[in-house]
Coordinates of C-alpha atoms and ligand atoms in Angstrom, one line a residue:
M1 CA 20.5 -4.8 -19.1
A2 CA 21.0 -1.3 -18.8
G3 CA 19.5 0.5 -15.7
L4 CA 19.5 0.2 -12.1
D5 CA 19.7 -3.0 -10.1
L6 CA 18.5 -3.6 -6.5
K7 CA 19.7 -7.2 -5.3
D8 CA 18.4 -8.7 -2.2
I9 CA 18.2 -5.4 -0.4
Q10 CA 17.4 -5.1 3.4
K11 CA 17.9 -2.2 5.6
R12 CA 17.4 -2.4 9.4
F13 CA 17.3 0.8 11.8
G14 CA 18.0 -1.2 15.2
S15 CA 15.2 -3.7 15.6
V16 CA 13.2 -1.8 12.9
I17 CA 13.2 -3.5 9.4
A18 CA 12.8 -0.6 6.9
V19 CA 13.4 -2.6 3.5
Q20 CA 13.4 -6.3 3.1
N21 CA 13.9 -8.7 0.2
V22 CA 13.8 -5.9 -2.3
N23 CA 15.2 -7.0 -5.9
L24 CA 14.3 -4.8 -8.7
H25 CA 15.3 -4.0 -12.2
I26 CA 14.5 -0.3 -13.2
P27 CA 15.2 0.1 -16.9
H28 CA 17.1 3.0 -18.4
G29 CA 14.9 6.3 -19.2
R30 CA 12.0 5.3 -17.2
F31 CA 9.9 7.1 -14.9
V32 CA 9.1 4.7 -11.9
C33 CA 7.1 5.8 -8.7
F34 CA 7.5 3.9 -5.4
L35 CA 4.2 3.8 -4.0
G36 CA 2.9 2.6 -0.7
P37 CA 1.3 3.7 2.7
S38 CA 3.3 5.5 5.3
G39 CA 6.3 3.6 7.0
C40 CA 6.4 1.0 4.2
G41 CA 9.9 2.0 3.3
K42 CA 9.8 4.0 0.2
T43 CA 12.1 7.0 1.4
T44 CA 14.6 4.5 2.7
L45 CA 14.7 2.7 -0.5
L46 CA 15.3 6.0 -2.2
R47 CA 18.0 7.1 0.2
L48 CA 19.7 3.5 -0.3
I49 CA 19.9 4.3 -4.1
A50 CA 21.0 7.9 -3.7
G51 CA 23.8 6.6 -1.1
L52 CA 22.5 8.4 1.8
E53 CA 22.0 5.3 3.6
Q54 CA 23.9 1.9 3.4
P55 CA 22.0 -1.4 3.0
T56 CA 22.2 -3.8 6.0
S57 CA 22.7 -6.4 3.2
G58 CA 22.3 -6.5 -0.5
R59 CA 23.9 -4.3 -3.4
V60 CA 23.1 -1.5 -5.8
L61 CA 24.2 -1.6 -9.3
L62 CA 24.0 1.1 -12.0
E63 CA 24.6 -0.1 -15.6
D64 CA 25.8 -3.5 -14.1
R65 CA 28.6 -1.6 -11.9
D66 CA 28.4 -2.0 -8.1
I67 CA 27.9 1.4 -6.5
T68 CA 26.9 0.1 -3.1
D69 CA 30.1 1.6 -1.5
Q70 CA 30.4 4.6 -3.5
P71 CA 29.6 7.8 -1.6
A72 CA 26.6 9.7 -2.6
H73 CA 28.3 12.7 -3.7
Q74 CA 30.5 10.8 -6.4
R75 CA 27.2 9.2 -7.9
N76 CA 26.1 12.0 -9.7
F77 CA 22.3 11.7 -8.9
G78 CA 19.9 14.7 -8.9
M79 CA 17.5 14.8 -5.9
V80 CA 14.6 16.7 -4.9
F81 CA 13.2 16.3 -1.2
Q82 CA 9.6 17.2 -0.1
S83 CA 11.4 20.1 2.0
L84 CA 13.2 21.4 -1.4
A85 CA 16.1 22.5 0.8
L86 CA 16.7 25.7 -1.3
F87 CA 19.3 28.1 0.1
P88 CA 16.8 31.0 1.2
H89 CA 19.7 33.5 1.3
L90 CA 20.9 32.9 -2.2
T91 CA 19.3 34.1 -5.6
V92 CA 17.4 31.5 -8.1
G93 CA 20.5 31.4 -10.3
A94 CA 22.8 30.9 -7.3
N95 CA 20.9 27.9 -6.2
I96 CA 20.7 26.2 -9.3
A97 CA 24.5 27.0 -9.8
Y98 CA 25.5 25.8 -6.7
S99 CA 26.5 22.2 -7.2
L100 CA 28.2 23.6 -10.5
R101 CA 30.2 26.0 -8.7
I102 CA 31.3 23.1 -6.2
R103 CA 32.4 21.1 -9.4
K104 CA 34.7 24.3 -10.1
K105 CA 32.8 25.2 -13.4
A106 CA 33.7 28.3 -14.9
A107 CA 31.4 31.4 -14.3
A108 CA 30.3 31.7 -17.9
D109 CA 29.5 28.0 -18.1
C110 CA 27.4 28.3 -15.0
R111 CA 25.6 31.4 -16.3
R112 CA 24.8 29.6 -19.3
R113 CA 23.5 26.5 -17.7
V114 CA 21.4 28.4 -15.3
D115 CA 19.6 30.2 -18.2
E116 CA 19.2 26.7 -19.9
L117 CA 17.6 25.2 -16.9
L118 CA 15.6 28.2 -16.2
E119 CA 14.1 28.0 -19.9
L120 CA 13.5 24.3 -19.3
V121 CA 11.4 24.7 -16.0
R122 CA 9.6 27.7 -17.7
L123 CA 11.0 30.4 -15.6
P124 CA 13.2 32.5 -17.9
G125 CA 14.8 35.7 -16.4
Y126 CA 14.4 34.5 -12.8
A127 CA 18.2 34.0 -12.1
E128 CA 18.3 37.3 -9.8
R129 CA 15.1 36.8 -7.9
H130 CA 15.3 35.7 -4.3
I131 CA 13.7 32.4 -3.2
S132 CA 11.5 34.5 -0.9
Q133 CA 9.9 36.3 -3.9
L134 CA 8.8 33.0 -5.3
S135 CA 5.4 30.9 -5.2
G136 CA 5.3 27.3 -4.2
G137 CA 5.2 26.2 -7.8
Q138 CA 8.0 28.4 -8.9
R139 CA 10.0 27.2 -5.8
Q140 CA 9.5 23.6 -6.9
R141 CA 10.8 24.4 -10.5
V142 CA 13.9 26.0 -9.0
A143 CA 14.5 22.8 -6.7
I144 CA 14.0 20.6 -10.1
A145 CA 16.4 22.9 -12.1
R146 CA 19.0 22.6 -9.2
A147 CA 18.7 18.9 -9.2
L148 CA 19.4 18.7 -12.9
A149 CA 22.2 21.3 -13.3
I150 CA 24.8 18.5 -13.1
E151 CA 23.1 16.4 -15.8
P152 CA 22.4 13.6 -13.4
R153 CA 22.4 9.8 -14.2
L154 CA 19.4 9.2 -11.9
F155 CA 16.7 11.9 -11.1
L156 CA 15.2 11.0 -7.6
L157 CA 12.2 12.7 -6.1
D158 CA 10.8 12.3 -2.7
E159 CA 7.3 13.6 -2.6
P160 CA 8.4 17.1 -3.9
L161 CA 4.7 18.0 -4.6
S162 CA 2.9 17.1 -1.5
A163 CA 3.2 20.7 0.0
L164 CA 1.3 22.2 -3.1
D165 CA -2.5 22.7 -3.5
A166 CA -4.4 20.2 -5.5
K167 CA -4.7 22.2 -9.0
L168 CA -0.9 23.1 -8.6
R169 CA 0.1 19.7 -7.8
E170 CA -1.6 18.5 -11.0
D171 CA -0.3 20.9 -13.2
M172 CA 3.3 20.2 -12.0
Q173 CA 2.8 16.4 -12.4
L174 CA 2.0 17.2 -15.9
E175 CA 5.1 19.5 -16.3
L176 CA 7.4 17.0 -14.6
R177 CA 6.4 14.1 -16.5
M178 CA 6.6 16.0 -19.9
L179 CA 10.1 17.3 -18.7
Q180 CA 11.5 14.0 -18.0
Q181 CA 10.3 12.4 -21.5
R182 CA 12.0 15.3 -23.0
L183 CA 15.4 14.6 -21.3
G184 CA 14.8 10.9 -21.2
I185 CA 16.3 10.6 -17.7
T186 CA 15.7 7.7 -15.3
T187 CA 13.6 9.1 -12.7
I188 CA 12.3 7.7 -9.4
L189 CA 9.5 9.3 -7.6
V190 CA 8.2 8.5 -4.0
T191 CA 4.8 8.9 -3.2
H192 CA 2.0 7.8 -1.2
D193 CA -0.8 9.2 -3.8
Q194 CA -1.8 6.7 -5.8
R195 CA -3.5 8.9 -8.6
E196 CA 0.0 10.8 -8.9
A197 CA 1.8 7.3 -9.4
M198 CA -1.0 6.4 -12.0
T199 CA -0.7 9.6 -13.8
M200 CA 3.2 9.9 -14.3
S201 CA 4.7 6.5 -14.1
D202 CA 5.8 4.2 -16.7
L203 CA 6.2 1.7 -14.1
I204 CA 4.8 1.5 -10.4
V205 CA 6.6 -0.3 -7.5
V206 CA 3.9 -0.9 -4.9
M207 CA 5.3 -1.5 -1.3
G208 CA 3.2 -3.1 1.4
T209 CA 3.1 -2.8 5.2
D210 CA 5.6 -5.6 5.5
N211 CA 8.0 -3.4 3.9
Q212 CA 8.6 -5.6 1.0
V213 CA 7.5 -5.0 -2.9
H214 CA 4.4 -6.4 -3.7
Q215 CA 4.2 -5.8 -7.3
M216 CA 6.1 -3.9 -10.2
G217 CA 4.2 -3.1 -13.4
S218 CA 2.8 -0.3 -15.5
P219 CA -0.1 1.6 -14.1
L220 CA -2.5 -0.6 -16.2
E221 CA -1.1 -3.8 -15.2
I222 CA -1.1 -3.2 -11.4
Y223 CA -4.8 -1.8 -11.8
R224 CA -6.0 -4.6 -13.9
H225 CA -3.9 -7.5 -12.6
P226 CA -3.1 -6.7 -8.9
A227 CA -0.7 -9.4 -7.7
D228 CA -2.3 -10.0 -4.4
T229 CA -5.2 -8.7 -2.2
F230 CA -3.0 -5.8 -0.5
V231 CA -2.3 -4.2 -4.1
A232 CA -5.9 -4.7 -5.3
D233 CA -7.2 -2.8 -2.0
F234 CA -4.4 -0.3 -2.0
I235 CA -5.0 0.8 -5.8
G236 CA -8.2 2.4 -6.7
T237 CA -11.5 1.0 -5.4
S238 CA -12.1 -2.7 -5.3
N239 CA -14.7 -4.9 -4.6
L240 CA -13.0 -7.8 -2.4
L241 CA -15.2 -10.9 -1.8
K242 CA -14.0 -13.8 0.4
G243 CA -14.6 -17.0 -1.3
V244 CA -13.7 -20.5 -1.5
C245 CA -12.1 -22.3 -4.5
G246 CA -14.3 -24.9 -6.2
S247 CA -12.7 -27.7 -8.3
S248 CA -13.2 -26.0 -11.6
R249 CA -13.0 -22.4 -12.2
Q250 CA -15.4 -21.5 -9.6
V251 CA -15.5 -19.5 -6.3
T252 CA -18.0 -20.0 -3.8
V253 CA -19.0 -16.5 -2.3
S254 CA -21.6 -16.7 0.6
G255 CA -23.2 -19.9 -0.7
K256 CA -23.3 -18.6 -4.4
A257 CA -20.9 -20.1 -7.0
L258 CA -19.5 -17.6 -9.3
S259 CA -17.5 -18.4 -12.5
V260 CA -14.0 -16.9 -13.0
E261 CA -11.6 -17.3 -16.0
V262 CA -8.5 -17.9 -14.0
L263 CA -7.5 -19.3 -10.6
P264 CA -4.2 -18.3 -9.3
S265 CA -1.3 -21.3 -9.9
G266 CA -1.0 -23.4 -6.7
V267 CA -4.5 -22.9 -5.1
A268 CA -6.3 -26.1 -4.1
A269 CA -9.8 -26.6 -4.2
G270 CA -11.2 -25.6 -0.8
S271 CA -8.5 -22.9 -0.4
E272 CA -9.8 -19.5 1.1
V273 CA -9.3 -16.7 -1.8
N274 CA -10.5 -13.2 -2.3
I275 CA -12.3 -12.1 -5.8
S276 CA -11.2 -8.7 -6.7
I277 CA -13.6 -6.8 -9.1
R278 CA -13.5 -3.1 -10.3
P279 CA -16.6 -1.1 -9.6
E280 CA -16.6 -0.2 -13.3
D281 CA -16.7 -3.7 -14.3
I282 CA -20.1 -4.5 -12.6
F283 CA -23.3 -4.1 -14.2
V284 CA -26.4 -3.5 -12.4
L285 CA -30.0 -4.5 -13.3
A286 CA -33.0 -3.2 -11.8
G287 CA -34.9 -5.9 -9.9
A288 CA -34.2 -9.4 -9.2
H289 CA -32.6 -11.6 -11.8
E290 CA -31.4 -15.0 -11.9
G291 CA -28.2 -16.0 -14.2
E292 CA -24.5 -16.6 -14.4
N293 CA -22.6 -14.5 -11.6
H294 CA -25.8 -12.7 -10.9
L295 CA -26.0 -11.4 -7.2
Q296 CA -29.3 -10.2 -6.0
G297 CA -29.4 -7.7 -3.2
R298 CA -31.0 -4.1 -2.6
V299 CA -29.9 -0.6 -3.4
A300 CA -28.3 1.0 -0.3
F301 CA -27.2 4.2 -1.7
V302 CA -26.8 6.1 -5.1
R303 CA -24.0 8.6 -5.4
D304 CA -24.2 10.6 -8.4
T305 CA -21.4 12.8 -8.9
G306 CA -22.1 14.2 -12.4
S307 CA -19.6 12.4 -14.2
S308 CA -20.1 9.0 -12.7
V309 CA -22.7 7.1 -10.9
E310 CA -22.0 4.9 -8.0
I311 CA -24.3 2.1 -6.8
Y312 CA -24.1 0.5 -3.7
L313 CA -25.8 -2.7 -3.3
D314 CA -26.4 -4.8 0.0
C315 CA -26.2 -8.4 -1.2
N316 CA -27.0 -10.6 1.8
G317 CA -24.4 -9.4 4.2
F318 CA -21.9 -7.9 2.0
Q319 CA -21.7 -4.7 0.0
I320 CA -21.0 -4.1 -3.9
I321 CA -20.1 -1.1 -5.4
S322 CA -20.8 -0.4 -9.1
Q323 CA -19.8 2.3 -11.0
S324 CA -21.2 3.7 -14.6
T325 CA -21.4 6.8 -16.5
P326 CA -24.5 9.0 -16.2
K327 CA -25.5 7.7 -20.1
S328 CA -25.3 4.1 -19.0
R329 CA -27.1 4.8 -15.5
P330 CA -29.2 1.7 -14.3
A331 CA -32.8 2.8 -13.6
V332 CA -32.5 1.9 -10.0
R333 CA -33.7 3.6 -6.7
Q334 CA -32.6 3.5 -3.1
G335 CA -34.1 0.8 -1.1
E336 CA -35.2 -1.3 -4.2
P337 CA -34.3 -4.7 -5.3
A338 CA -31.3 -4.8 -8.0
T339 CA -28.8 -7.2 -9.5
A340 CA -25.2 -7.0 -9.7
V341 CA -23.6 -8.9 -12.6
L342 CA -20.0 -9.8 -12.4
P343 CA -18.5 -10.7 -15.8
P344 CA -16.4 -13.9 -15.0
A345 CA -13.4 -12.2 -17.2
A346 CA -13.4 -9.3 -14.8
C347 CA -13.2 -11.4 -11.4
V348 CA -9.6 -11.4 -10.5
V349 CA -8.8 -14.6 -7.8
L350 CA -6.2 -13.3 -5.5
S351 CA -4.9 -15.9 -2.6
T352 CA -5.4 -14.6 0.6
Ligands
LIG1 P1 6.2 7.8 4.7 O1 5.4 7.8 3.5 O2 5.4 8.3 5.8 O3 7.6 9.0 4.6 P2 8.0 5.8 4.1 O4 7.3 4.7 3.2 O5 8.8 6.7 3.4 O6 6.9 6.6 4.7 P3 10.4 5.2 5.6 O7 10.4 6.5 5.8 O8 11.4 4.5 4.5 O9 8.8 5.0 5.1 O10 10.4 4.6 6.9 C1 10.3 3.0 6.9 C2 10.5 2.3 8.3 O11 11.8 2.6 8.9 C3 9.4 3.1 9.3 O12 9.1 2.2 10.4 C4 10.6 4.4 9.9 O13 10.1 4.5 11.2 C5 11.7 3.5 10.0 N1 12.8 4.5 9.9 C6 13.2 5.3 8.6 N2 14.1 6.0 9.1 C7 14.8 5.5 10.1 C8 15.8 5.9 11.1 N3 16.6 6.8 10.6 N4 15.9 5.5 12.2 C9 15.1 4.6 12.8 N5 13.7 4.0 11.8 C10 13.8 4.7 11.0

């Protein structure tokens, strides 16, 4: 299948395992984010794809061709690093044309391509400016244009937006995503910012502290159907309730049997599991109520942010967080009894 394949990749630095057991297929033309906590191996995996590191074992294939031993400069990939690595003594135009000049392109072709790229990244007429005369966002755009100059087969970005302030970062996320969609270029972005990954990606690869891939899927799949407890906890806010599997579709949490729709395959009755349920899937009723999947408790805190209302309930030793919109705000007050209702379909059971 067209795209990039990573087969049984492992990378060690001495005794440190930076990446292990990685098997991925990245389809052509998609925007993919490598997401995970610091040190989980995202950058190493990107550098392995770029050819800037060699795997200890495993193979890298592009369009079914083994490129593991191909040097980085022959791969024709565009890269943008966090540091941007622009040449400060060169103009914008000379920065963008740099890789074209190395490839001995004619001066007139270089000028035409620079103008085209400046148009693309919304900096028309900036060719003669010096890098020191640009804002953070403009430098970002120059780095992107420079990486795209060679019409790369893959576009690789390592946390390129992390130095920008929040507003500019959000603008650049959208801009970059729209640019990628326009060009249809396969793009991989390393980030530890889940919001960034959720906003930009067709597919997210979630890596864990064990330096392995835990899940690959669309942002919605990963959010709604996390593969394990690590993913459920790392992506968004999740209520994680420790429980024990019953014989039918039930999980006992703190002595209370909760109905669920699906149990993970291979999990036997009596096994310890976690239920993951998103705050927006939980309803809160004022007062104490009995019923299926009703957990009674007391309101510990109400956080009203204007656009959403979060209710923190103490339920016999564990905490439940629910989230609703101001319009569907339950009539509860701090310190009063309340009941959390957990719809069975929203309870995702995960092995521990
Ligand atoms: P961050 O988000 O902090 O950049 P990351 O997920 O990108 O982290 P990597 O930079 O890939 O993680 O590092 C993975 C592991 O490999 C870490 O334990 C790191 O210390 C180690 N590592 C990375 N590069 C080297 C190197 N050149 N020599 C030794 N260890 C390294």
